[in-house]
Coordinates of C-alpha atoms in Angstrom, one line a residue:
Chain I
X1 CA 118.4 83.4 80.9
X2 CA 119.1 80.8 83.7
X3 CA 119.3 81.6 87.6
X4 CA 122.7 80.8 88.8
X5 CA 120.2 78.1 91.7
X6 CA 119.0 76.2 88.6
X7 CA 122.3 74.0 87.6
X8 CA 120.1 71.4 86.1
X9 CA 119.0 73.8 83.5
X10 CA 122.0 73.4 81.6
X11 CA 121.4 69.7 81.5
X12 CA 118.7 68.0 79.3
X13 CA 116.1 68.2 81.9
X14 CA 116.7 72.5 81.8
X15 CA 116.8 72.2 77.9
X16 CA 113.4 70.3 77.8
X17 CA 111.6 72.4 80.5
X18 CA 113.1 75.7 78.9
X19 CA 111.6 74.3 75.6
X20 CA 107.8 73.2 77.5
X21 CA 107.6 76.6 79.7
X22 CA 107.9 78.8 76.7
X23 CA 106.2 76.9 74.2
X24 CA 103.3 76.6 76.5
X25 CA 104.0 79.0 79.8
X26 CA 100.9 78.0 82.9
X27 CA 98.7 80.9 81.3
X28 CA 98.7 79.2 77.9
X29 CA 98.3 76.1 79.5
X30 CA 95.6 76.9 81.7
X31 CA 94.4 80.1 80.5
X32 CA 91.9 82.3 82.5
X33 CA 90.5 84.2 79.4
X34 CA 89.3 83.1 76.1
X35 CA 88.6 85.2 72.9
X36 CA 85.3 87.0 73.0
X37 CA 84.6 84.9 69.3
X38 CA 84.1 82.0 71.5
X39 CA 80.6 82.1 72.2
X40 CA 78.9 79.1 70.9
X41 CA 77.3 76.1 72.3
X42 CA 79.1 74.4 70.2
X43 CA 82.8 74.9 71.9
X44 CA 80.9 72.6 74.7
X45 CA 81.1 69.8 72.8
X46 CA 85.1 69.3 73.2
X47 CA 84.8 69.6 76.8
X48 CA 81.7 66.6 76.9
X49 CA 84.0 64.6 74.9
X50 CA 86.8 64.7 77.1
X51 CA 84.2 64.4 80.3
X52 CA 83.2 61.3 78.5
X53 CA 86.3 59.8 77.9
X54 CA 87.0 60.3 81.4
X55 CA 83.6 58.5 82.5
X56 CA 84.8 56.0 79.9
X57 CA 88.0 55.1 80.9
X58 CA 87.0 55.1 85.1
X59 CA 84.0 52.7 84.4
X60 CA 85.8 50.0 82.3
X61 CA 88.5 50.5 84.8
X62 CA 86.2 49.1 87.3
X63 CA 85.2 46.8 85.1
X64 CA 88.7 45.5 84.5
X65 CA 89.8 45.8 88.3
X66 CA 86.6 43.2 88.8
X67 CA 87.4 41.0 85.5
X68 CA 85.9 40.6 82.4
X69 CA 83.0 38.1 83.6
X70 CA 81.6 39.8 86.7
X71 CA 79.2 42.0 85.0
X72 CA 77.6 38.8 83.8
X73 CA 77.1 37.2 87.3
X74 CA 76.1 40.5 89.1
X75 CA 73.9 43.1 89.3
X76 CA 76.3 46.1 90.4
X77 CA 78.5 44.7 87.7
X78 CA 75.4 45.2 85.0
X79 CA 75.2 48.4 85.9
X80 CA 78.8 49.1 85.7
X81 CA 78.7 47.7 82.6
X82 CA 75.7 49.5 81.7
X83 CA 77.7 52.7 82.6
X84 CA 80.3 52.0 80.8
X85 CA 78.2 50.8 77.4
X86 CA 76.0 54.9 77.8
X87 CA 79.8 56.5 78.6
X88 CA 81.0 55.2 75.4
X89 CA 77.8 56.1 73.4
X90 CA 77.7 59.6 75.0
X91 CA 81.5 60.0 74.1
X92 CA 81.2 59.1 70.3
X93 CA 78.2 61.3 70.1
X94 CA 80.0 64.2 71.7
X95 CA 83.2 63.3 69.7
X96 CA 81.2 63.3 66.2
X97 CA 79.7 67.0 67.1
X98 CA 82.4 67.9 67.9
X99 CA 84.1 66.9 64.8
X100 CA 81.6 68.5 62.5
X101 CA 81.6 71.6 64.3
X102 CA 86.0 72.3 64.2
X103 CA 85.1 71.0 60.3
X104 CA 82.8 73.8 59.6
X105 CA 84.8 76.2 61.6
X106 CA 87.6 75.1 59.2
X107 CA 89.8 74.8 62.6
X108 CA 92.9 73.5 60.8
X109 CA 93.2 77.0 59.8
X110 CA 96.7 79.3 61.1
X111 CA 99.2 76.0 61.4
X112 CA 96.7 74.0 63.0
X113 CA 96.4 70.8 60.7
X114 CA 98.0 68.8 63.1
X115 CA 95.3 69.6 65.5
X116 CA 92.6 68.4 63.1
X117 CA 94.8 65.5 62.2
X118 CA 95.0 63.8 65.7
X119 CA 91.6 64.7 65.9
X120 CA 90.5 62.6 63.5
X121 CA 93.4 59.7 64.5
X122 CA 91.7 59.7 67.5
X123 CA 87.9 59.4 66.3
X124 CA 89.4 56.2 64.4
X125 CA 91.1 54.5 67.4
X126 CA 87.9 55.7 69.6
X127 CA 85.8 53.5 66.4
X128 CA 88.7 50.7 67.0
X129 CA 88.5 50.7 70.8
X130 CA 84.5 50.6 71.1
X131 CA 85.4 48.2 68.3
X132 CA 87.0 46.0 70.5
X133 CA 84.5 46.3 73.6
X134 CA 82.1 45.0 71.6
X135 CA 83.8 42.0 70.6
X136 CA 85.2 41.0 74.4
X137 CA 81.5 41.5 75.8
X138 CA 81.6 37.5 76.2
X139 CA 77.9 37.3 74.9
X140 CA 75.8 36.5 71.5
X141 CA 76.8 39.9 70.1
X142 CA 80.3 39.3 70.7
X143 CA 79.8 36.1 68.8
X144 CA 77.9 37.8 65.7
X145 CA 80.4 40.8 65.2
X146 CA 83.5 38.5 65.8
X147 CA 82.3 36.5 63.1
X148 CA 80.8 39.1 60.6
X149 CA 84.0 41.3 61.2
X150 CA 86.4 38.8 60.7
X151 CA 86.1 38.5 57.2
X152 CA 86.6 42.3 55.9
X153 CA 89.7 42.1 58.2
X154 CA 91.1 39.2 56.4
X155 CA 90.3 40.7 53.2
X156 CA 92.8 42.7 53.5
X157 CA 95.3 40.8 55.6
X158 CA 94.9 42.0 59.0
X159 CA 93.1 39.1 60.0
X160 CA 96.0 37.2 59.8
X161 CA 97.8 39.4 62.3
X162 CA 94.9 40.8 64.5
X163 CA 92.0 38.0 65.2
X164 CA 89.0 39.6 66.3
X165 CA 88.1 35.3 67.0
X166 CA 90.9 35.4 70.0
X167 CA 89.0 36.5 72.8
X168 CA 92.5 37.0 74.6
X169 CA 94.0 39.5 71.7
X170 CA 91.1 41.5 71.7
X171 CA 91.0 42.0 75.8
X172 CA 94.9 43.4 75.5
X173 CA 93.9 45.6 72.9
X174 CA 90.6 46.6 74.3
X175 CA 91.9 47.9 77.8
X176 CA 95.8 48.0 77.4
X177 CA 96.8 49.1 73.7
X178 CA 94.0 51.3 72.4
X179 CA 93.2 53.3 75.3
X180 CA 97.0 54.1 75.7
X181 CA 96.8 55.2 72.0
X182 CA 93.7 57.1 72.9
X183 CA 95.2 58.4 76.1
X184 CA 98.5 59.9 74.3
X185 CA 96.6 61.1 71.0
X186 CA 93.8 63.1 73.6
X187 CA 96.9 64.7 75.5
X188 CA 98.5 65.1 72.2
X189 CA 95.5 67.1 70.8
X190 CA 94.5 68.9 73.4
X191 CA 98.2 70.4 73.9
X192 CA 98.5 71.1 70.5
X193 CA 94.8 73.0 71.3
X194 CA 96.2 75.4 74.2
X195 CA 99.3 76.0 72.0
X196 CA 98.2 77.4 68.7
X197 CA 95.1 79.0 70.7
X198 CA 91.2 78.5 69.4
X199 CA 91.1 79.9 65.7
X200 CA 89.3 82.6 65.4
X201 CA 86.1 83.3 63.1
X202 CA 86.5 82.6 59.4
X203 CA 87.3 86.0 57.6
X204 CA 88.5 87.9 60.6
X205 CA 91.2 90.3 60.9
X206 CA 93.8 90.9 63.3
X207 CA 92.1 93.7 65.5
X208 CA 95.7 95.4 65.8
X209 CA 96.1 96.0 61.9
X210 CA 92.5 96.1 61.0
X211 CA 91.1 95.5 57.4
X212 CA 87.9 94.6 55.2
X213 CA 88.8 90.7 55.6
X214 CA 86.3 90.7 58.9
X215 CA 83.1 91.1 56.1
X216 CA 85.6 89.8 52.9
X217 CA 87.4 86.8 53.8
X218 CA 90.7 86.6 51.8
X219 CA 90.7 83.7 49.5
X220 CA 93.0 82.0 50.8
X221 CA 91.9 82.0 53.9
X222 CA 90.3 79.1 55.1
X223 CA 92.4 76.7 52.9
X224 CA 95.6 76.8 53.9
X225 CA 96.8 75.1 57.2
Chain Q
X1 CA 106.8 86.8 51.2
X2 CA 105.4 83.7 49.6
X3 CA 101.8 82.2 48.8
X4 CA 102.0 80.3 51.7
X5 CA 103.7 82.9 54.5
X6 CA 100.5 84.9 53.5
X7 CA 98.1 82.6 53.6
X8 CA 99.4 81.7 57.3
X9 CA 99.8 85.2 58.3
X10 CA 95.6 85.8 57.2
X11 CA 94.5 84.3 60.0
X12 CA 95.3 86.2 63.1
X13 CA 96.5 85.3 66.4
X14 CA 94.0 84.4 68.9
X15 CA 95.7 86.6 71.2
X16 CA 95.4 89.8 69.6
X17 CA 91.5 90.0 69.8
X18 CA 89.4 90.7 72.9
X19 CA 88.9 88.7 75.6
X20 CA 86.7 87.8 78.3
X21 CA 87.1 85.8 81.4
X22 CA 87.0 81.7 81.3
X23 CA 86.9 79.5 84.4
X24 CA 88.7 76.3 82.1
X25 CA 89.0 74.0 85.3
X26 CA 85.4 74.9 86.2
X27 CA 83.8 74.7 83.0
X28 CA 85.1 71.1 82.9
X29 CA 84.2 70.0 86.2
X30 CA 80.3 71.0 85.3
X31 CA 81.0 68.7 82.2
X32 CA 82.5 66.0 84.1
X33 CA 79.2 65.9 86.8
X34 CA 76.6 66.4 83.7
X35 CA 77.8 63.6 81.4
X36 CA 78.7 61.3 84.6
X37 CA 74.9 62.3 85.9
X38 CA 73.7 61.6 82.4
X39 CA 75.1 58.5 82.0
X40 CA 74.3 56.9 85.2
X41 CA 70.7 57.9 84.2
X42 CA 70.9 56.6 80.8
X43 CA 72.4 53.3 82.1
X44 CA 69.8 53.0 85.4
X45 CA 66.5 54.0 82.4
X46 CA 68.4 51.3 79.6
X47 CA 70.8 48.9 81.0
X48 CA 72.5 46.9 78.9
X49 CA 72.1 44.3 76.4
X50 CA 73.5 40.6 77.5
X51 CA 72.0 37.6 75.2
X52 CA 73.5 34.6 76.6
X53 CA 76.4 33.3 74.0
X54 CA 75.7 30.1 71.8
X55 CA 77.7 26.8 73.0
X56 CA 78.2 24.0 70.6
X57 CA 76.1 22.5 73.4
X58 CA 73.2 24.8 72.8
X59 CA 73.4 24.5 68.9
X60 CA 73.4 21.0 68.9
X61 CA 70.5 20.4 71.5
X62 CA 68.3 23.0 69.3
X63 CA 68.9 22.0 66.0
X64 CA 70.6 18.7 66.0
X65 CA 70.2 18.6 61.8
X66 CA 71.9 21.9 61.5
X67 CA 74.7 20.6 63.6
X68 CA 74.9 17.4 61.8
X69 CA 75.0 18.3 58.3
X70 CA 77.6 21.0 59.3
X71 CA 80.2 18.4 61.2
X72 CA 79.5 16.1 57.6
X73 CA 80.7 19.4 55.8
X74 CA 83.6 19.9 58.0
X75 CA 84.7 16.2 57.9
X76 CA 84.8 16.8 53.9
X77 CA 86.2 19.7 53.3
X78 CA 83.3 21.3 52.3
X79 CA 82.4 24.0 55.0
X80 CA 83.1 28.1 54.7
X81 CA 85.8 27.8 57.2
X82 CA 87.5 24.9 55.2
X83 CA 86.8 26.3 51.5
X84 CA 88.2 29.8 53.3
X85 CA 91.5 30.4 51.8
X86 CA 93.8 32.5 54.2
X87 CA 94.2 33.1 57.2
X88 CA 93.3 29.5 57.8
X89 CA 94.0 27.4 55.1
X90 CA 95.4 27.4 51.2
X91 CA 92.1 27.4 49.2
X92 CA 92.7 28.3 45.4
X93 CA 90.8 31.5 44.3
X94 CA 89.3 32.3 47.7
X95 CA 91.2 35.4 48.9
X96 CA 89.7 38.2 48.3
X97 CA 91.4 41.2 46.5
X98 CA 91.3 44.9 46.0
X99 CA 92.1 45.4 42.3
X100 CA 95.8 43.9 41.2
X101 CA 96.0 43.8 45.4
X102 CA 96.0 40.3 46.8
X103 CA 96.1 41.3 50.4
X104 CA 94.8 38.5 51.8
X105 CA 96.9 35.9 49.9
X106 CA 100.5 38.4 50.8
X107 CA 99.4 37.9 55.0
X108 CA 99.3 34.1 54.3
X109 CA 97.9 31.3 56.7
X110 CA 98.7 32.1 59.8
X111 CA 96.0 30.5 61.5
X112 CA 95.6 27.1 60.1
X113 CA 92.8 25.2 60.5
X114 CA 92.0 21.6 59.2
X115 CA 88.5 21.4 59.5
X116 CA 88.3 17.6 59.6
X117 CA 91.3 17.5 62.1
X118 CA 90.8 19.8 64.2
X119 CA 86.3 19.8 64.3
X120 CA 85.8 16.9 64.0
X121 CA 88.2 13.6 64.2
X122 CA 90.9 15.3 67.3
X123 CA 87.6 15.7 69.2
X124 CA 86.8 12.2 68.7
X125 CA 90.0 10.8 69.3
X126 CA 91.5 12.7 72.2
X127 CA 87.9 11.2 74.5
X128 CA 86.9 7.4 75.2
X129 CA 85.1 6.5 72.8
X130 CA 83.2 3.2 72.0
X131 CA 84.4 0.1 70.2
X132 CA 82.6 1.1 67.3
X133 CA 83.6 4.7 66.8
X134 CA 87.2 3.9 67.2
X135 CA 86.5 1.3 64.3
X136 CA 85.1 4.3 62.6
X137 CA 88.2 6.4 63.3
X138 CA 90.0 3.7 62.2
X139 CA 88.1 3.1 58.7
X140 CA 88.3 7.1 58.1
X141 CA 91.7 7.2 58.4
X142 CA 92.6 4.4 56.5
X143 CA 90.6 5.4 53.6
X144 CA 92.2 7.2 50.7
X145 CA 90.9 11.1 50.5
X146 CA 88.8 10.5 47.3
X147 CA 86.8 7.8 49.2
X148 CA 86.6 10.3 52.1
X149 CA 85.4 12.9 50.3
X150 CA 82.7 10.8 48.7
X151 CA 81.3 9.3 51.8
X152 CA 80.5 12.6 53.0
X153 CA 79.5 14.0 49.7
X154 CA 77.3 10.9 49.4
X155 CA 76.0 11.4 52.9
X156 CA 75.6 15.7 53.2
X157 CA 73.4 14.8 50.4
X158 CA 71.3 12.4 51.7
X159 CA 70.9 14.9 55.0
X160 CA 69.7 17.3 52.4
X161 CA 67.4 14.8 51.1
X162 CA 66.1 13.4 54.2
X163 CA 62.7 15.3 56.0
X164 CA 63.7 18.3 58.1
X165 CA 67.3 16.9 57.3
X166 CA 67.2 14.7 60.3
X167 CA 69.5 12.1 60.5
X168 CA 67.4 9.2 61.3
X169 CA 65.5 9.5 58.2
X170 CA 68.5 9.2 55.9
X171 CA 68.0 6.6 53.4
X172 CA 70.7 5.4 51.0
X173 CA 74.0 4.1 51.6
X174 CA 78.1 4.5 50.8
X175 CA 78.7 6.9 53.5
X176 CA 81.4 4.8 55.1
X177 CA 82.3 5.7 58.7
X178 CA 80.7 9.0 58.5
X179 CA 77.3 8.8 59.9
X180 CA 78.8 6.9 63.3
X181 CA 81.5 9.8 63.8
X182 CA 78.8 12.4 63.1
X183 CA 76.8 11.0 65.4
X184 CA 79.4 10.7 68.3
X185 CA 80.0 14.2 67.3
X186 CA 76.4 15.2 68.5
X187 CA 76.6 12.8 70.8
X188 CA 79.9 14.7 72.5
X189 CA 78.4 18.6 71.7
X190 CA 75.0 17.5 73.7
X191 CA 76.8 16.4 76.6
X192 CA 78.6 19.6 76.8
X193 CA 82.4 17.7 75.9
X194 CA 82.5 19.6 72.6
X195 CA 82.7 22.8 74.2
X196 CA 85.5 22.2 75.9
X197 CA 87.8 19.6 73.6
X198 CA 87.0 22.5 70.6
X199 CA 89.0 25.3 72.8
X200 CA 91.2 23.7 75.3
X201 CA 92.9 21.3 72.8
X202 CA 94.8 19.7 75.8
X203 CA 95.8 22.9 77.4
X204 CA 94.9 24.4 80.3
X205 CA 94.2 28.1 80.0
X206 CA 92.8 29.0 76.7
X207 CA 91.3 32.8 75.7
X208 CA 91.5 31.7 71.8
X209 CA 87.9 31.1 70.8
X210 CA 89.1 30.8 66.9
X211 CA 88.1 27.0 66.0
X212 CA 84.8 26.9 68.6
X213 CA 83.7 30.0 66.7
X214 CA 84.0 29.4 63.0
X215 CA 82.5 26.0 63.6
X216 CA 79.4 27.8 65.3
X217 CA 79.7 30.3 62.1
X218 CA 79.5 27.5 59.6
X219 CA 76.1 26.2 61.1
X220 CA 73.0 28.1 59.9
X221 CA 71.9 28.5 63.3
X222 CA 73.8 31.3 64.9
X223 CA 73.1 33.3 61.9
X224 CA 68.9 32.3 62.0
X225 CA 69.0 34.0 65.9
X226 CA 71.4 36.4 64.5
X227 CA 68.4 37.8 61.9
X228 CA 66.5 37.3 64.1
X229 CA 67.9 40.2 65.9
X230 CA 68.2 42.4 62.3
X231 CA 72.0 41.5 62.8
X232 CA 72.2 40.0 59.5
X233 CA 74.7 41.9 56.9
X234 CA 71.7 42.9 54.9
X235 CA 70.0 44.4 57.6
X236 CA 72.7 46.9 58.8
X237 CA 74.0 44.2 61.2
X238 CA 77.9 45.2 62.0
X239 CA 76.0 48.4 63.6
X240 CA 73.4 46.7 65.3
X241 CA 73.6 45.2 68.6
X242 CA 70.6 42.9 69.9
X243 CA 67.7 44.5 71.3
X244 CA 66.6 48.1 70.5
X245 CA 69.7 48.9 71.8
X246 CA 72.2 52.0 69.6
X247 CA 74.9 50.0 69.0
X248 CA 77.6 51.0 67.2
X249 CA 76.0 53.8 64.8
X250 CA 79.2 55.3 63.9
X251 CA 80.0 52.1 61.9
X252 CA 77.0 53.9 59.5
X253 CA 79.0 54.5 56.4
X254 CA 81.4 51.3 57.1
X255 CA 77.8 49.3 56.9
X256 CA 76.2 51.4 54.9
X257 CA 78.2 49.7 51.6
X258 CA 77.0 46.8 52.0
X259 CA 74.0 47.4 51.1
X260 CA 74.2 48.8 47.8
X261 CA 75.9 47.6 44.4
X262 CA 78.1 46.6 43.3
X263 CA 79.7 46.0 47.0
X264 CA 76.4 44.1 47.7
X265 CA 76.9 41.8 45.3
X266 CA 80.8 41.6 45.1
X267 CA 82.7 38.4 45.5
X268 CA 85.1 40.9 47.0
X269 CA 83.1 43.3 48.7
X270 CA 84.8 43.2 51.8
X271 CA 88.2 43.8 50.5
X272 CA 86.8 46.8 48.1
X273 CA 84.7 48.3 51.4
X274 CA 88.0 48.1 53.6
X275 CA 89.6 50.0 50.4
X276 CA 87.1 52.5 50.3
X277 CA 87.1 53.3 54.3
X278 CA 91.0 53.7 54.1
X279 CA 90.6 56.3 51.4
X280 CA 87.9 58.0 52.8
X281 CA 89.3 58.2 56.2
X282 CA 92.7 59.2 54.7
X283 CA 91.0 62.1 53.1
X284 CA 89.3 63.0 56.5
X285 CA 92.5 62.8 57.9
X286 CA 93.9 65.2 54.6
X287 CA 90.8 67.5 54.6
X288 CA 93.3 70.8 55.7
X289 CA 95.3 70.0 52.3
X290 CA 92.5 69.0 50.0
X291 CA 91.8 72.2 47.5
X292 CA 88.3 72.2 47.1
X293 CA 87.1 70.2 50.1
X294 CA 89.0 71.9 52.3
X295 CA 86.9 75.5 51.1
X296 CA 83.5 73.8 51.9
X297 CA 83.2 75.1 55.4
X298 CA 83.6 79.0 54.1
X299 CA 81.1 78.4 51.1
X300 CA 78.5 76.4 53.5
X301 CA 78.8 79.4 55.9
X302 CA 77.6 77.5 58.7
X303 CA 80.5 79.4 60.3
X304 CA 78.6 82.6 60.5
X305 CA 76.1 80.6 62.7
X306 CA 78.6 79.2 65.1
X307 CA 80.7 83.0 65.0
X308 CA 77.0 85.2 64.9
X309 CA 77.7 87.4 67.9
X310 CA 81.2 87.8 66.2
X311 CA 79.7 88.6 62.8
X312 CA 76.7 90.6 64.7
X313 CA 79.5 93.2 65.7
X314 CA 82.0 93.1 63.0
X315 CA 79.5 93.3 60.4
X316 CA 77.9 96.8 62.0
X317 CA 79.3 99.8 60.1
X318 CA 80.9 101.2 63.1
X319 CA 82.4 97.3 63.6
X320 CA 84.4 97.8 59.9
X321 CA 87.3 98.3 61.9
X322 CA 87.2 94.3 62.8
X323 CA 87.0 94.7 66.7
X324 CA 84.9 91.6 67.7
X325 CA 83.5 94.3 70.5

């Protein structure tokens, strides 16, 4: 139903905000409750990633507003750098706990593969992005991985295309390309968390109907997405 | 209904069981302040690792022989970069592939490189040089490519030959022009020249580090500091990072083949690794549709671990009825 004040609801914009406001209304969105299941350290772990990523992304913007060879040449730059280099390490430790915990939870379960699917697109651009830091650092490292990686890339053609060699190329896709990727894939996953709602405990039962499943989980359950 | 309606419809909406309050924007505030507290401590404790890169300059002032018998091995055609195949240059039989897959050949050379050209004699000839190397210059390139090729065979081998494979100690002759352009090539690289010549190539700006970098990477030097540092490919080295530093552990499984057979001893290991990854992280990617795999989280029951206060209360007798409490 739309108010007779709101004439741009019949347009495209009232279409897609009609669409957005039901699929995910502000309490869905940001929800002021949570299931009582949800008590386990391990839910933290999806929060510290996303903290991470945020420390991630704010240091190597400093990093990028000051140039890639400041860090070298200054001490406040080192530790920037140095920020930036634990940020990363704490993310991809948070990120990997994270994944093993949603895999023993079976989260993909009730219509959620999609969730678990960017999940999992975005661990592999987070390994291509770190990837790529490490290959820009401008130092003997960046010397020995360029190198050493250059030849499983060719192997299989990407070398040709992507040249982990080109110091230029990989600076683009280290602080433009990937982290965009990253940046829509987080957003992407995260909505896709507050719409289908945290999956409950393997074997449950809707409370409403009730039945034996809480102590027997079905067989299917826990397969199907 | 079908199979699949009912498989769906077995796992309830998160909605319909209880609830209890949740402060989301707080909760992740107190994240954001604990990891960014954490990791300015973890960076003030650690720091971060910064080995000063290798110049041509640097190579060549440490380990002149090294640097010598590599420009001779560039000049004849003879070096990893040149005897490559794609993306740098049409080598027969050197592409890698995975099974019936010749990936390497399809992407074709896109980057070409002419060692001998583009190492060794364009360095020479784009700077002043001295009547006698530009009679050198001038020899080379009027010499057919078989008598090329056997003045540097003729003289890599004498460098092999000669103590600590120093060039003054060569003995021997028919190396032609060779051992003057070598020379002038050390000569240039000490001085700095090299550097610069190997990346500019007349222009300007430059952020392609391509040539400058697989000539470093045909030398044995770079890769003696290199395992030095247990970066080495047999020491777990695409994960490592110099110093005791973590690196990048999550490369674990990606390095982790490697080391064993028959990857480890594969003329086309990387190709049959890169394979392997895509599968595996395709099936990562898969796991929800997977039969089998898919079930490993309910037979592991880890999940009653994560979901004990939930399984606490269910699992009482007066909890059959499936409230969570």
């Amino acid at each position: 139903m739309t108010a007779p004040h709101e004439p741009a609801s019949r347009g495209w914009t009232g279409a897609v905000r009609r669409r957005a406001v039901a699929a995910l209304p502000p309490d869905k969105l940001l929800p002021d409750t949570q299931p009582a299941y949800m008590a386990s350290w391990i839910y933290v772990f999806g929060v510290l990633t996303l903290s991470s990523l945020v420390v991630v992304l704010a240091t190597g913007g400093v990093l990028a507003l000051k140039g890639p060879a400041w860090w070298h040449v200054s001490d406040a730059g080192k530790y920037v750098n140095s920020l930036h280099l634990w940020s990363v390490e704490l993310f991809m430790f948070f990120m990997v706990i994270h994944l093993w915990g949603k895999f023993f939870m079976a989260a993909w379960r009730g219509r959620r593969a999609l969730t678990w699917i960017t999940g999992v697109v975005c661990f592999l651009t987070s390994i291509g992005t770190a990837f790529t830091g490490y290959l820009v650092q401008q130092n003997f490292d960046s010397q020995w991985i360029a190198g050493q990686a250059k030849d499983g890339l060719n192997s299989v053609g990407i070398g040709a295309f992507f040249n982990v060699l080109d110091f230029g190329q990989m600076l683009m896709w280290h602080i433009v390309l990937l982290p965009f990727v990253l940046g829509l894939l987080t957003a992407w996953h995260i909505l896709l968390v507050r719409l289908r709602g945290i999956v409950p405990p393997i074997g449950a039962a809707d409370p409403a109907h009730g039945s034996p499943a809480a102590s027997a989980p079905l067989p299917a359950e826990g397969e199907a997405p | 209904m079908t199979r699949r309606r009912r498989e769906r419809a077995a796992v309830p909406d998160p909605a319909a069981f209880p609830t209890r309050s949740y402060d989301l924007v707080k909760e992740f505030t107190i994240a954001l302040v604990v990891v960014a507290l954490l990791t300015a401590a973890l960076a003030a404790v650690f720091s971060s690792p910064d080995d000063r890169p290798v110049t041509l300059a640097s190579w060549s002032r440490a380990d002149g022989a090294d640097f010598t018998a590599t420009a001779a091995a560039e000049l004849g055609g003879t070096s990893g970069t040149a005897e490559y195949g794609p993306p740098y240059n049409h080598t027969p039989g050197a592409a890698q592939k995975l099974g019936p897959l010749g990936l390497q050949s399809a992407a074709g050379v896109r980057i070409p490189i002419d060692t001998a050209e583009d190492f060794v004699l364009r360095p020479l000839a784009d700077a002043p040089q001295p009547p006698v190397v530009r009679v050198a210059l001038a020899a080379w390139a009027a010499a057919p490519a078989a008598r090329q090729q056997a003045w540097t065979k003729a003289y890599s081998d004498a460098l092999a030959k000669a103590p600590g494979g120093d060039p003054a100690k060569v003995t021997g002759g028919g190396f032609g022009p060779v051992p003057v352009l070598v020379a002038r090539l050390l000569d240039m690289a000490r001085s700095g020249a090299l550097d610069g010549q190997l990346q500019a190539e007349g222009k300007f700006y430059e952020t392609d580090y391509t040539r400058p970098l697989l000539f470093l990477s045909d030398g044995s030097y770079l890769e003696t500091l290199a395992r030095a540092q247990h970066l080495g490919g047999d020491q777990w080295g695409m994960m490592n990072e110099t110093g005791d530093y973590p690196g990048q552990a999550w490369l674990w499984l990606y390095t982790f083949w490697y080391q064993i057979e028959p990857f480890k001893s594969s003329g086309n290991a990387d190709a049959l690794i890169w394979g392997l990854m895509a599968l595996l992280s395709l099936g990562l990617m898969l796991l929800p549709f997977i039969p089998g795999l898919r079930s490993i989280p309910r037979w592991t029951r880890v999940h009653r671990l994560i979901w004990r206060s939930y399984h606490r209360t269910a699992d009482q007798p007066e909890g059959r009825d499936n409230s969570p409490g």
